[in-house]
Short mmCIF file of C-alpha atoms in Angstrom, two decimals:
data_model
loop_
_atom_site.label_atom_id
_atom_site.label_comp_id
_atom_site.label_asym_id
_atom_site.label_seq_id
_atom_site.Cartn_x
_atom_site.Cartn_y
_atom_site.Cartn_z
CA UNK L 1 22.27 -127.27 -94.81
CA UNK L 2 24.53 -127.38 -92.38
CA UNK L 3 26.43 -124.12 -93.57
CA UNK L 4 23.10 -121.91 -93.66
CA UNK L 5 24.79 -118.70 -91.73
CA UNK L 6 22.98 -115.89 -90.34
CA UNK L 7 24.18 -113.96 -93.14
CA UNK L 8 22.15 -116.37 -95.59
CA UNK L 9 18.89 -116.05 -93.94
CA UNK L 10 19.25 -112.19 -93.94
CA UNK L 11 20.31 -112.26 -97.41
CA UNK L 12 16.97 -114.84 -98.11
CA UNK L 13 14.99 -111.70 -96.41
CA UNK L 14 16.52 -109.27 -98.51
CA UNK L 15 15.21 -111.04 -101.38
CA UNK L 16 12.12 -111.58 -100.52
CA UNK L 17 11.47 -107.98 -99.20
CA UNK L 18 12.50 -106.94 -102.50
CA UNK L 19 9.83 -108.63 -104.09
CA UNK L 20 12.12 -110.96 -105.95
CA UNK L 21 10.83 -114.42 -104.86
CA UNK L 22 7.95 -116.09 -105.64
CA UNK L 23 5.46 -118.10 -103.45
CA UNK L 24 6.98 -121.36 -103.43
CA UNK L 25 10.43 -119.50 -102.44
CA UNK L 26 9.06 -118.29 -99.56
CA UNK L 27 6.87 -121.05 -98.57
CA UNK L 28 10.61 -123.19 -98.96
CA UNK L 29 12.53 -120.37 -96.90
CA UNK L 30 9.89 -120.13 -93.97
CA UNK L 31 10.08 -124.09 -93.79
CA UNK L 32 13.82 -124.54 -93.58
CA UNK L 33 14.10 -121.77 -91.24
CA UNK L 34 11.28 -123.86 -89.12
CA UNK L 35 13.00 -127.13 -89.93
CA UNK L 36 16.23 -125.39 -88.88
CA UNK L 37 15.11 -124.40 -85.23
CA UNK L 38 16.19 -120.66 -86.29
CA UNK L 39 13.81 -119.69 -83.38
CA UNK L 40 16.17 -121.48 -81.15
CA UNK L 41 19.33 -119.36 -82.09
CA UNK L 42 19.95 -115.75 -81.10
CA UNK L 43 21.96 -115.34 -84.00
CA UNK L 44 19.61 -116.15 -86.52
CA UNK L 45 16.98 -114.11 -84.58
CA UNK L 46 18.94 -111.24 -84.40
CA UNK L 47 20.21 -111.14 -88.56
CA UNK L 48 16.94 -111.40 -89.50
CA UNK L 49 15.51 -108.63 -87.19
CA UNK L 50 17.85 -106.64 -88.23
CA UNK L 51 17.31 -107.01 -91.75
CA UNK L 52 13.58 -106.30 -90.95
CA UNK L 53 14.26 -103.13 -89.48
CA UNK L 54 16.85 -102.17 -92.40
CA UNK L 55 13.51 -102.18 -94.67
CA UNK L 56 11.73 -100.75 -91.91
CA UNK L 57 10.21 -96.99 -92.16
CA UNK L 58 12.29 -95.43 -89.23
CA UNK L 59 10.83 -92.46 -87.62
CA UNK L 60 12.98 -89.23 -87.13
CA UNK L 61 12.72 -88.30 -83.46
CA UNK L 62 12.66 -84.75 -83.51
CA UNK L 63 10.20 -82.00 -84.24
CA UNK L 64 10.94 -78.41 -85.10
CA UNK L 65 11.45 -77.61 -81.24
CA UNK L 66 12.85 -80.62 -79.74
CA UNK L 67 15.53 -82.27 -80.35
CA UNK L 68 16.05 -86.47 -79.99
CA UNK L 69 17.66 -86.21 -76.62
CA UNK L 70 15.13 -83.90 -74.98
CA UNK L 71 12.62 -87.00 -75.82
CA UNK L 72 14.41 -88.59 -73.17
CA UNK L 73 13.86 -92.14 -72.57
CA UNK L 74 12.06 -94.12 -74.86
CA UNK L 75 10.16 -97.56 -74.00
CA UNK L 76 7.99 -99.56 -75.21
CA UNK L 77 5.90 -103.10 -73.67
CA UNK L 78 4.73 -106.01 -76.33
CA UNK L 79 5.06 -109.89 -76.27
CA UNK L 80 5.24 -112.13 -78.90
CA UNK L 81 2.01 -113.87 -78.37
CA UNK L 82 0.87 -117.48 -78.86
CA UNK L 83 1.16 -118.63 -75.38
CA UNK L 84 -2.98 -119.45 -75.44
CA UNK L 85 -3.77 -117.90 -72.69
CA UNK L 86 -6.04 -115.15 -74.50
CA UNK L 87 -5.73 -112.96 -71.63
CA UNK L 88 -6.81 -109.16 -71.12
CA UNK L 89 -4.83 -106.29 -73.01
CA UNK L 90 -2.10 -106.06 -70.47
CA UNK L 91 0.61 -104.36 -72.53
CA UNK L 92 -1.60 -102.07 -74.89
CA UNK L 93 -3.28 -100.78 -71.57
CA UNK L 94 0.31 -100.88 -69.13
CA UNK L 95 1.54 -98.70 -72.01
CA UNK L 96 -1.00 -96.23 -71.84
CA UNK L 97 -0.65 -95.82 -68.04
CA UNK L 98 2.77 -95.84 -68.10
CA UNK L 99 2.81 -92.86 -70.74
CA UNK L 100 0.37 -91.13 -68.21
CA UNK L 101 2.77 -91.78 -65.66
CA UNK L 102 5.47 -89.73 -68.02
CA UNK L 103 7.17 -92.21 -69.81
CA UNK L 104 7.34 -92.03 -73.47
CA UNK L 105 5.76 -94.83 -75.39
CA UNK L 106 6.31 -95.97 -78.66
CA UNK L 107 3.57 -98.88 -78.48
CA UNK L 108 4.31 -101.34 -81.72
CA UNK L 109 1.55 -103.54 -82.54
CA UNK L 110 -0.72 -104.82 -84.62
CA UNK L 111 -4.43 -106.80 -84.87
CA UNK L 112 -5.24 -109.83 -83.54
CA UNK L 113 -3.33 -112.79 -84.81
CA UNK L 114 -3.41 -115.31 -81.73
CA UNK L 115 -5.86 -113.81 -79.36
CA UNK L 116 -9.62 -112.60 -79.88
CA UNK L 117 -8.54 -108.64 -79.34
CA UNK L 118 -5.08 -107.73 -80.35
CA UNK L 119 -3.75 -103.85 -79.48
CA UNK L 120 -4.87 -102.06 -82.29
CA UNK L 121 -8.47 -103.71 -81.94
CA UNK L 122 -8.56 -102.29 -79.02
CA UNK L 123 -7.46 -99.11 -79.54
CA UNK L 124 -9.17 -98.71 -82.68
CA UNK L 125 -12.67 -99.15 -80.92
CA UNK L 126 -12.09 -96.68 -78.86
CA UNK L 127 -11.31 -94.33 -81.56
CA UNK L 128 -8.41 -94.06 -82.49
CA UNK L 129 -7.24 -93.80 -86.32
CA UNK L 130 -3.86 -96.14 -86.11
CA UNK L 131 -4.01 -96.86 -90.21
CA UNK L 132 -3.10 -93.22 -90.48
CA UNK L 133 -0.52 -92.50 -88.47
CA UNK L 134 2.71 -92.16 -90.59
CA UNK L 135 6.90 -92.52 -89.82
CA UNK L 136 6.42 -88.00 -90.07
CA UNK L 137 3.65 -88.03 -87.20
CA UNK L 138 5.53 -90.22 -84.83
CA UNK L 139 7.43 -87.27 -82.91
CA UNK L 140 4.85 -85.11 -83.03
CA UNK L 141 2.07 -87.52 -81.15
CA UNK L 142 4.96 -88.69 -78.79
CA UNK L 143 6.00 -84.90 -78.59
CA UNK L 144 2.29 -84.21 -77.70
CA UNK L 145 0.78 -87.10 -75.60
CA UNK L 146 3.67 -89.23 -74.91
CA UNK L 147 2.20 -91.97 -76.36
CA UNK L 148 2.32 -93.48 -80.42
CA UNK L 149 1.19 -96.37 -81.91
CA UNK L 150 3.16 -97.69 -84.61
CA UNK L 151 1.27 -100.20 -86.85
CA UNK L 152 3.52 -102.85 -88.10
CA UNK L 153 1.68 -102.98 -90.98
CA UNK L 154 2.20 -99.62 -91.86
CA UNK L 155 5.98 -99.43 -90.67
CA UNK L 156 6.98 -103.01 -92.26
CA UNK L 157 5.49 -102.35 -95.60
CA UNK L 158 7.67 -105.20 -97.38
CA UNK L 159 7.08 -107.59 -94.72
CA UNK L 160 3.58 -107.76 -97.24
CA UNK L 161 5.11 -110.20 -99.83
CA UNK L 162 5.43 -113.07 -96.48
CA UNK L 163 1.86 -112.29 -95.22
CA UNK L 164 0.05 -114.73 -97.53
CA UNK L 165 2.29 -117.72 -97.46
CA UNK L 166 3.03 -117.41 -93.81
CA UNK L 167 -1.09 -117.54 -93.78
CA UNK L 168 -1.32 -120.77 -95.44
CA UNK L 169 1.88 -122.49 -94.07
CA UNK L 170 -0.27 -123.33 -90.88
CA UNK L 171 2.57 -123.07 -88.42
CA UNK L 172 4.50 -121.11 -86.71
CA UNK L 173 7.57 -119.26 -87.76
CA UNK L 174 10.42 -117.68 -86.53
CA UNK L 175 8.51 -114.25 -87.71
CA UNK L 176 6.37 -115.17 -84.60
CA UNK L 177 8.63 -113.36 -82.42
CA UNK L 178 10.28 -111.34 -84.07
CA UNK L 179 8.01 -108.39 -83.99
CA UNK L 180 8.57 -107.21 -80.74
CA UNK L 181 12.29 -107.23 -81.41
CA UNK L 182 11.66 -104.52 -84.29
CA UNK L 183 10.28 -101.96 -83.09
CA UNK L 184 11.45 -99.24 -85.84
CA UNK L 185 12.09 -96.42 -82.99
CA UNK L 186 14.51 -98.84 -81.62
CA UNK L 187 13.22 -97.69 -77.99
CA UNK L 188 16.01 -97.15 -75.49
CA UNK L 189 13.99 -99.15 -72.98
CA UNK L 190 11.65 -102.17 -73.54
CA UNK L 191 9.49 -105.23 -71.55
CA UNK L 192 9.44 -107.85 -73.92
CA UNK L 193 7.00 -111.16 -72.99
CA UNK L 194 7.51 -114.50 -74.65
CA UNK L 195 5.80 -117.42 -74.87
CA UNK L 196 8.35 -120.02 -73.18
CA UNK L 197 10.17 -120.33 -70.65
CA UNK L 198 13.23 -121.79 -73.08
CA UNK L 199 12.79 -118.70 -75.28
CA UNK L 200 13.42 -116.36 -72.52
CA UNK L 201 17.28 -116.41 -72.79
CA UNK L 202 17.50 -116.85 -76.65
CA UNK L 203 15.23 -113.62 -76.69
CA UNK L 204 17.62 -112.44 -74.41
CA UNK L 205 20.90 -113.19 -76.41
CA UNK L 206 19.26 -111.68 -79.46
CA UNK L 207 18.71 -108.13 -77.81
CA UNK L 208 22.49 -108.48 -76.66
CA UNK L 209 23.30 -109.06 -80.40
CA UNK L 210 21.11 -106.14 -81.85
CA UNK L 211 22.59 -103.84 -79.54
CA UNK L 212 19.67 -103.53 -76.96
CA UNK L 213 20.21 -102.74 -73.24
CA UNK L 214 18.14 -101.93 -70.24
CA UNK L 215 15.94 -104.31 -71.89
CA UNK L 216 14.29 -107.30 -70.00
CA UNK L 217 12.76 -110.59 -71.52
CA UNK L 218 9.98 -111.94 -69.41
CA UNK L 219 7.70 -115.50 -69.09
CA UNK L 220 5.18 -116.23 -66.43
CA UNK L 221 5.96 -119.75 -64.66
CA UNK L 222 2.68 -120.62 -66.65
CA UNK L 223 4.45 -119.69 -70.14
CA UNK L 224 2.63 -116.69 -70.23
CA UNK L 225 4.16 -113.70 -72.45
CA UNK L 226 3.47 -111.32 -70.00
CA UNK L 227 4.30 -110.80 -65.84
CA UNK L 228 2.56 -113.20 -64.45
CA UNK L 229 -0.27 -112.14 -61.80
CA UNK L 230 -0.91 -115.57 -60.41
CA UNK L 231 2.90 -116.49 -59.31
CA UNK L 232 6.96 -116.12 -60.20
CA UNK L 233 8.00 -114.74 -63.34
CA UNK L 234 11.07 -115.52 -64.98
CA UNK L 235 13.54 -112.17 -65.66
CA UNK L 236 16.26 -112.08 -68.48
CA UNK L 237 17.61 -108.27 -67.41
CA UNK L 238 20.34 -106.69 -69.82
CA UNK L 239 21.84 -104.15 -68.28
CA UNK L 240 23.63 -101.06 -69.37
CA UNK L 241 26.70 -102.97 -69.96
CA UNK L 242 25.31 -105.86 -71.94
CA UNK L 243 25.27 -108.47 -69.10
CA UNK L 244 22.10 -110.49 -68.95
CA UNK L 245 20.93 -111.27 -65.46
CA UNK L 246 18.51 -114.34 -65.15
CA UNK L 247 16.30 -113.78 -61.79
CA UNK L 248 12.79 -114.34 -60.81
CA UNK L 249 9.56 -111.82 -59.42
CA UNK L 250 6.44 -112.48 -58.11
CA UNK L 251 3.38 -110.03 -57.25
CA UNK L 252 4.18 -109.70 -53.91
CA UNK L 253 6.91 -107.73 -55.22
CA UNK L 254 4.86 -105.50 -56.07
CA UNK L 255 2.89 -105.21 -53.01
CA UNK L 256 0.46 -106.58 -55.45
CA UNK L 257 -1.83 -109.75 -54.63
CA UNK L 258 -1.62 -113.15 -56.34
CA UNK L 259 -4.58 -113.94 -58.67
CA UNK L 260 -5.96 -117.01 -61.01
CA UNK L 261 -4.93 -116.44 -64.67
CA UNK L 262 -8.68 -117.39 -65.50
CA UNK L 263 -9.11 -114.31 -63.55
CA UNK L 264 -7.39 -111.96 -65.45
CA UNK L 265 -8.60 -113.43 -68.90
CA UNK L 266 -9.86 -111.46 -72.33
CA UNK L 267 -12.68 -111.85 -73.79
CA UNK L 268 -14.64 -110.08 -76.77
CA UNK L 269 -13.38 -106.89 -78.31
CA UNK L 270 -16.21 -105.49 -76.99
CA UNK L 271 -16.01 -107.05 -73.14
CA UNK L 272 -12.50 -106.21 -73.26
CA UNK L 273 -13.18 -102.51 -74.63
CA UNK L 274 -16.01 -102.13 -71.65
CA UNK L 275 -13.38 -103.80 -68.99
CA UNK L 276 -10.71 -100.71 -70.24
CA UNK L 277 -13.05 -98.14 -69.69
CA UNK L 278 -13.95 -99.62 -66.32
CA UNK L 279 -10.31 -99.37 -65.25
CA UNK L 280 -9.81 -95.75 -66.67
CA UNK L 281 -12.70 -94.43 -65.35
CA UNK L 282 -12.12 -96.14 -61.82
CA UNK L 283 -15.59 -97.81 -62.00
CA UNK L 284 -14.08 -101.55 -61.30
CA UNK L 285 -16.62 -104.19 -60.78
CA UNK L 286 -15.67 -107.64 -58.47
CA UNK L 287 -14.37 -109.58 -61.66
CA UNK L 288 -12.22 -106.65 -62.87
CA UNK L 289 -9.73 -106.92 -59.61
CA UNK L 290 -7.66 -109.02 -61.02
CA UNK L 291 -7.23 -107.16 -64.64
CA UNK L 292 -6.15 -104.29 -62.27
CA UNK L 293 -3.88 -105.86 -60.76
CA UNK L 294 -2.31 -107.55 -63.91
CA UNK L 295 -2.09 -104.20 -65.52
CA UNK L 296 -0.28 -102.93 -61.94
CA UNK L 297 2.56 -105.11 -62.12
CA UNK L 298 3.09 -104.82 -65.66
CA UNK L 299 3.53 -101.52 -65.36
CA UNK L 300 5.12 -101.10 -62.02
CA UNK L 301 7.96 -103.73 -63.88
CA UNK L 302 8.32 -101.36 -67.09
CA UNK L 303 8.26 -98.34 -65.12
CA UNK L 304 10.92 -99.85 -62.72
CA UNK L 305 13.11 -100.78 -65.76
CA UNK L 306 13.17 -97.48 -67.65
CA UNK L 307 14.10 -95.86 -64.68
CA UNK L 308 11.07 -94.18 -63.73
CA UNK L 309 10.51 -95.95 -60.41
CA UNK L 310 13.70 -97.08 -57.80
CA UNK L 311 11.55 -100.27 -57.27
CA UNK L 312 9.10 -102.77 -58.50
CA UNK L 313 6.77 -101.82 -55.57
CA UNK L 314 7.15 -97.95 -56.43
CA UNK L 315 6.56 -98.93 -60.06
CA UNK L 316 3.32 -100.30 -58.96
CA UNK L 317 2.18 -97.35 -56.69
CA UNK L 318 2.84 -94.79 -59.49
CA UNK L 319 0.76 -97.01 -61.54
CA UNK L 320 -1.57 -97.47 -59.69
CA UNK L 321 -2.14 -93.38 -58.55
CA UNK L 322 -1.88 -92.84 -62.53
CA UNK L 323 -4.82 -94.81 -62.89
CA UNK L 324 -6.82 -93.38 -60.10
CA UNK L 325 -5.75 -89.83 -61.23
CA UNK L 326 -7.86 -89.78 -64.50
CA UNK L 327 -4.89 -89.12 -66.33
CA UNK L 328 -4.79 -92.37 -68.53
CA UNK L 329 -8.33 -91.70 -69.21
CA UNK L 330 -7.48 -87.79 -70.82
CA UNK L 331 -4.24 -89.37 -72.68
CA UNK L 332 -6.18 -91.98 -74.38
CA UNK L 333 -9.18 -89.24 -75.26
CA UNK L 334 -6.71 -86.81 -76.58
CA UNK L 335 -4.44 -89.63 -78.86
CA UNK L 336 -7.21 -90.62 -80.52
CA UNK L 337 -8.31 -86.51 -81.82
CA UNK L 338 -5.12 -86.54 -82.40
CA UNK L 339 -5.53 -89.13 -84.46
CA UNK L 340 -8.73 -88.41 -85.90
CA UNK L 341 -7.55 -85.01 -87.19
CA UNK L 342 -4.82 -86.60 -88.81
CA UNK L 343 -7.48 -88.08 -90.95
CA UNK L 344 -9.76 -85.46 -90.95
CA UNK L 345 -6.36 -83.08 -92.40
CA UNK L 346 -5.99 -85.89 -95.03
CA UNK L 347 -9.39 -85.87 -96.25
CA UNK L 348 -9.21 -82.25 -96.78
CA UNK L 349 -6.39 -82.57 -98.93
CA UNK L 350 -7.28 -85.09 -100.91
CA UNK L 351 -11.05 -83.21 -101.44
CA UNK L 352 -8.95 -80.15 -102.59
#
């Protein structure tokens, strides 16, 4: 209708995060928010993230010796997917380097959904426990390694009663994007891909709405939710006063060559799992030059944007030292004991 508000599709949410509706409420809400182009309107975008984060289990950023401002800044790198280009893990593996690098990183994610590896595939091959990493053990692992994984499965729990129907709907939704705009932590800093070129500014409008700045909304020339390594990105900067500044990068930005996207792509969890440990343990092979690369500007733009690096190029130099350092390498080992004793602590209480 034509007086469906903002306020009425947060109110729909409510509902069915409550567990009030049944399934052919929700298969009629996801439908007339399709039919309704919500995904075109910041507004929309923006009451319904918010309402998802609302129901959200929120973190407390603190531990018994630090306090939420001596985390310092905050950041985290995701994009919404679905731009079918299936390429390599570039944020799950940019956020790890750029927590080496000493930024904190709240990394929210989840399993593969539109790709063949998603973050926590990854992640979880190489050993580390996400499924039991609680809103109590966020500070701590940030605290610790400067780097947490928030599942949104496990931090969206009522975002359970949409899973099914948005399963057998068969297209996409507005909930499409709308993970990486709620991130529970609410990260003071964020690089957030999408999968369009004409979603780039809605994204951006959105983030102005939910209070978000220092945030930047990126979408390879290609449509590709990520920086693109093969030619000019499109930039939707909000800065610290709210004013979004449309502009456009390219690798050579970065001091950073230009390679084919077919270059660069993923594969199989475990040919994407061997190509990570290639690039931590600085044993790169011919075809993985490209990956590098990718993963360089990625993180050279993130690290540039939270204020870690004056410039894109810097950004791309401490990345790429990080790298070569071993340090990634150590951070990932030591996240996923971390992890793993979580478990292991769990276990024994349950035994007992």
């Amino acid at each position: 209708p034509s007086g469906f508000t903002p306020e009425h599709a947060a109110n729909g949410l409510h509902s069915i995060m409550r567990g009030e509706a049944s399934d052919a409420q929700m298969g009629g809400f996801l439908t007339a928010l399709r039919l309704r182009g919500v995904d075109k309107q910041p507004q929309m975008i923006a009451a319904l993230a918010e309402e998802m984060l609302r129901n959200a289990l929120t973190p407390a950023l603190e531990t018994d010796t630090k306090c939420r401002q001596q985390f310092g800044v905050v950041a985290d790198i995701v994009g919404t997917g679905g731009d079918g280009w299936n390429t390599f893990n570039i944020s799950t593996t940019s956020s790890l380097v750029a927590a080496a690098a000493g930024l904190q990183m709240a990394k929210h994610g989840s399993r593969a959904s539109s790709s063949n590896c998603g973050s926590a595939d990854l992640l979880e091959s190489l050993g580390c426990d996400l499924g039991i990493i609680t809103p109590s053990d966020v500070a701590e692992l940030l605290s610790e390694h400067r780097f947490c994984f928030l599942f949104s499965s496990t931090f969206h729990p009522s975002m359970r009663y949409l899973a099914k129907t948005r399963r057998e709907l068969g297209f996409p939704t507005p909930f499409n994007v709308l993970g990486p705009l709620t991130n529970p932590v609410r990260p003071d800093r964020a690089v957030i891909g999408v999968h369009s070129k004409s979603l780039g500014p809605v994204m951006a409008e959105a983030l102005h709405l939910l209070g978000r700045r220092n945030y930047a909304v990126v979408c390879g020339d290609e449509n590709l939710d990520e920086i693109s390594i093969a030619g000019s990105t499109q930039v939707w900067h909000i800065d610290g006063n709210g004013h979004i500044d449309h502009y456009t990068i390219h690798p050579s930005d970065f001091g950073v060559p230009t390679h084919p996207l077919s270059a660069a792509a993923g594969s199989t969890l475990e040919e994407n799992q061997a190509t990570l440990r290639r690039l931590l343990n600085n044993t790169l092979e011919p075809s993985d030059v490209a990956i590098h690369d990718f993963v360089l500007v990625n993180t050279g733009f993130l690290l540039f944007v939270s204020g870690v690096a004056a410039t894109m190029k810097q950004g791309a130099e401490i990345a790429r030292s990080t790298l070569e350092s071993g340090k990634v390498k150590c951070l990932l080992e030591n996240f996923a004991k971390a992890t793993q004793a979580l478990r292991a602590q769990e276990n024994s209480t349950t035994a007992n």
